CSV table of C-alpha atoms in Angstrom, one decimal:
chain,number,residue,atom,x,y,z
A,1,MET,CA,0.1,0.3,0.2
A,2,ILE,CA,1.0,3.6,-0.9
A,3,LYS,CA,-0.3,6.7,0.5
A,4,ILE,CA,-1.5,8.7,-1.9
A,5,SER,CA,0.1,11.9,-0.8
A,6,GLU,CA,3.7,10.2,-1.7
A,7,LEU,CA,3.0,9.7,-5.6
A,8,LYS,CA,3.7,12.2,-8.0
A,9,GLU,CA,3.1,12.1,-11.3
A,10,GLY,CA,5.2,9.8,-12.9
A,11,ASP,CA,5.8,7.2,-10.6
A,12,LEU,CA,6.5,3.5,-11.2
A,13,VAL,CA,4.8,1.9,-9.2
A,14,MET,CA,3.1,-2.3,-9.1
A,15,VAL,CA,-1.1,-2.3,-9.7
A,16,ASP,CA,-2.3,-4.9,-7.5
A,17,PHE,CA,-5.8,-5.6,-10.2
A,18,GLU,CA,-7.6,-8.7,-8.8
A,19,GLY,CA,-4.9,-10.3,-7.7
A,20,THR,CA,-2.9,-9.0,-10.6
A,21,LEU,CA,0.6,-7.4,-10.1
A,22,MET,CA,1.2,-4.8,-13.4
A,23,GLU,CA,3.3,-1.9,-12.9
A,24,GLY,CA,1.9,0.9,-14.0
A,25,GLU,CA,3.0,4.7,-14.2
A,26,VAL,CA,1.2,7.1,-12.1
A,27,LEU,CA,0.0,9.7,-14.0
A,28,GLU,CA,-2.0,12.0,-11.9
A,29,VAL,CA,-2.5,12.5,-8.6
A,30,ASN,CA,-6.0,13.1,-7.0
A,31,ASN,CA,-5.4,14.4,-3.5
A,32,GLY,CA,-8.7,14.7,-2.3
A,33,GLN,CA,-10.3,11.7,-3.4
A,34,LYS,CA,-7.5,9.7,-2.6
A,35,LEU,CA,-6.4,8.5,-5.9
A,36,ALA,CA,-4.3,7.7,-8.7
A,37,LYS,CA,-3.6,7.2,-11.9
A,38,VAL,CA,-1.8,4.7,-13.5
A,39,LEU,CA,-1.7,4.0,-17.1
A,40,THR,CA,-0.1,0.5,-17.2
A,41,ASN,CA,0.9,-1.7,-20.0
A,42,GLY,CA,1.9,1.0,-21.5
A,43,GLN,CA,-2.2,1.7,-23.0
A,44,ASN,CA,-4.4,0.9,-20.0
A,45,GLU,CA,-5.8,3.9,-17.4
A,46,PHE,CA,-6.8,3.8,-14.9
A,47,TRP,CA,-7.6,5.1,-11.5
A,48,TYR,CA,-7.7,2.9,-8.7
A,49,ALA,CA,-6.4,3.4,-4.9
A,50,GLY,CA,-3.8,3.8,-2.6
A,51,GLU,CA,-5.1,-0.1,-1.3
A,52,VAL,CA,-4.0,-1.5,-4.6
A,53,LEU,CA,-1.5,0.3,-5.2
A,54,ASN,CA,2.6,-1.0,-3.5
A,55,PRO,CA,6.3,0.7,-4.1
A,56,ILE,CA,8.7,-1.3,-6.7
A,57,PRO,CA,11.2,-1.8,-3.7
A,58,LEU,CA,14.5,0.4,-4.9
A,59,SER,CA,16.8,-2.6,-6.5
A,60,ASP,CA,19.7,-3.6,-9.2
A,61,ALA,CA,17.6,-4.3,-11.1
A,62,ALA,CA,14.6,-1.7,-10.7
A,63,LEU,CA,17.9,0.8,-11.8
A,64,GLN,CA,18.8,-0.4,-14.6
A,65,LYS,CA,15.4,-0.7,-16.1
A,66,ILE,CA,15.6,3.1,-15.7
A,67,TYR,CA,19.2,3.4,-17.3
A,68,PHE,CA,21.4,3.5,-14.1
A,69,GLN,CA,25.1,2.5,-14.7
A,70,ARG,CA,26.3,0.6,-12.4
A,71,GLU,CA,30.2,1.1,-11.0
A,72,ASP,CA,31.5,-1.2,-8.9
A,73,GLN,CA,33.9,-0.1,-6.6
A,74,PRO,CA,37.3,-1.6,-5.9
A,75,ASP,CA,36.5,-1.7,-1.8
A,76,GLY,CA,33.5,-3.2,-2.2
A,77,SER,CA,30.9,-0.7,-2.5
A,78,VAL,CA,29.0,0.5,-6.0
A,79,LYS,CA,27.4,3.9,-7.5
A,80,TYR,CA,24.7,4.1,-10.0
A,81,LEU,CA,24.9,7.0,-12.0
A,82,LYS,CA,22.3,8.3,-14.3
A,83,GLY,CA,24.0,12.4,-15.8
A,84,ALA,CA,25.1,14.4,-12.9
A,85,PHE,CA,23.5,12.3,-10.6
A,86,ARG,CA,24.6,9.2,-8.2
A,87,VAL,CA,23.7,6.5,-5.9
A,88,HIS,CA,26.0,5.4,-3.4
A,89,LEU,CA,26.3,1.5,-1.9
A,90,ASP,CA,28.9,0.7,1.2
A,91,LYS,CA,28.0,-2.7,0.8
A,92,LYS,CA,26.6,-4.7,-3.2
A,93,ASP,CA,22.9,-5.4,-3.1
A,94,ASP,CA,22.1,-3.8,0.1
A,95,PHE,CA,20.0,-1.1,-0.4
A,96,SER,CA,19.3,0.1,3.8
A,97,ASN,CA,22.3,2.3,3.6
A,98,ILE,CA,21.7,4.9,0.7
A,99,SER,CA,23.4,8.3,-0.2
A,100,PHE,CA,22.7,10.1,-3.6
A,101,TRP,CA,24.1,14.2,-4.1
A,102,TYR,CA,23.0,15.9,-7.3
A,103,ARG,CA,26.3,18.3,-7.1
A,104,GLU,CA,26.6,19.7,-3.9
A,105,ASP,CA,23.3,18.1,-2.3
A,106,LYS,CA,24.4,15.4,-0.7
A,107,ARG,CA,21.3,13.2,1.5
A,108,HIS,CA,21.5,10.3,2.9
A,109,VAL,CA,19.0,7.3,4.5
A,110,ASN,CA,19.5,3.9,6.5
A,111,GLN,CA,16.0,2.2,5.6
A,112,PRO,CA,15.0,0.7,2.7
A,113,ILE,CA,13.1,3.4,0.0
A,114,ALA,CA,11.1,2.2,-3.0
A,115,LEU,CA,12.1,3.8,-6.5
A,116,HIS,CA,8.4,6.3,-6.1
A,117,GLN,CA,10.4,8.0,-3.8
A,118,LEU,CA,14.5,8.0,-5.3
A,119,GLN,CA,12.3,9.1,-8.3
A,120,ASN,CA,10.6,11.5,-5.7
A,121,TYR,CA,14.6,12.1,-4.2
A,122,TYR,CA,16.1,12.9,-7.7
A,123,LEU,CA,12.6,15.8,-8.7
A,124,ASP,CA,13.7,17.8,-5.5
A,125,MET,CA,17.1,17.6,-6.6
A,126,THR,CA,17.3,18.3,-9.8
A,127,LYS,CA,14.1,19.8,-10.7
A,128,VAL,CA,14.0,17.1,-13.2
A,129,HIS,CA,11.5,14.3,-13.3
A,130,LEU,CA,13.5,10.7,-13.2
A,131,THR,CA,12.0,8.6,-15.7
A,132,ALA,CA,13.1,5.8,-17.9
A,133,GLU,CA,14.0,7.6,-20.3
A,134,ALA,CA,17.9,7.1,-20.7
A,135,ILE,CA,20.1,10.1,-21.0
């Protein structure tokens, strides 16, 4: 379950539609009615309540799917790059202790986050929404 107030246009989420999980992109958010319009399968738009929206855990696969480039570091840490934005893990595949930065703005999170939360940090830091497009 995701709080509708956490979502922004362009966020990637999982929709549980009658027991079937589908990845989708948030097209619009209606905080008053607590609904999000989500595009699934690249063609189906529908309004969903937060109870059927699930986060996509931040992972290596999720980052690479949105075109982050992975760099394994000699000290065992991993850096992901997309343009000037960086995501750093102290230990490979440990997404519970994450640092990210854009220019002089550095942030640190010491708990696992979801992909839509990283997208929102990215938007806050760069003023551009993080999408699945390559740059």
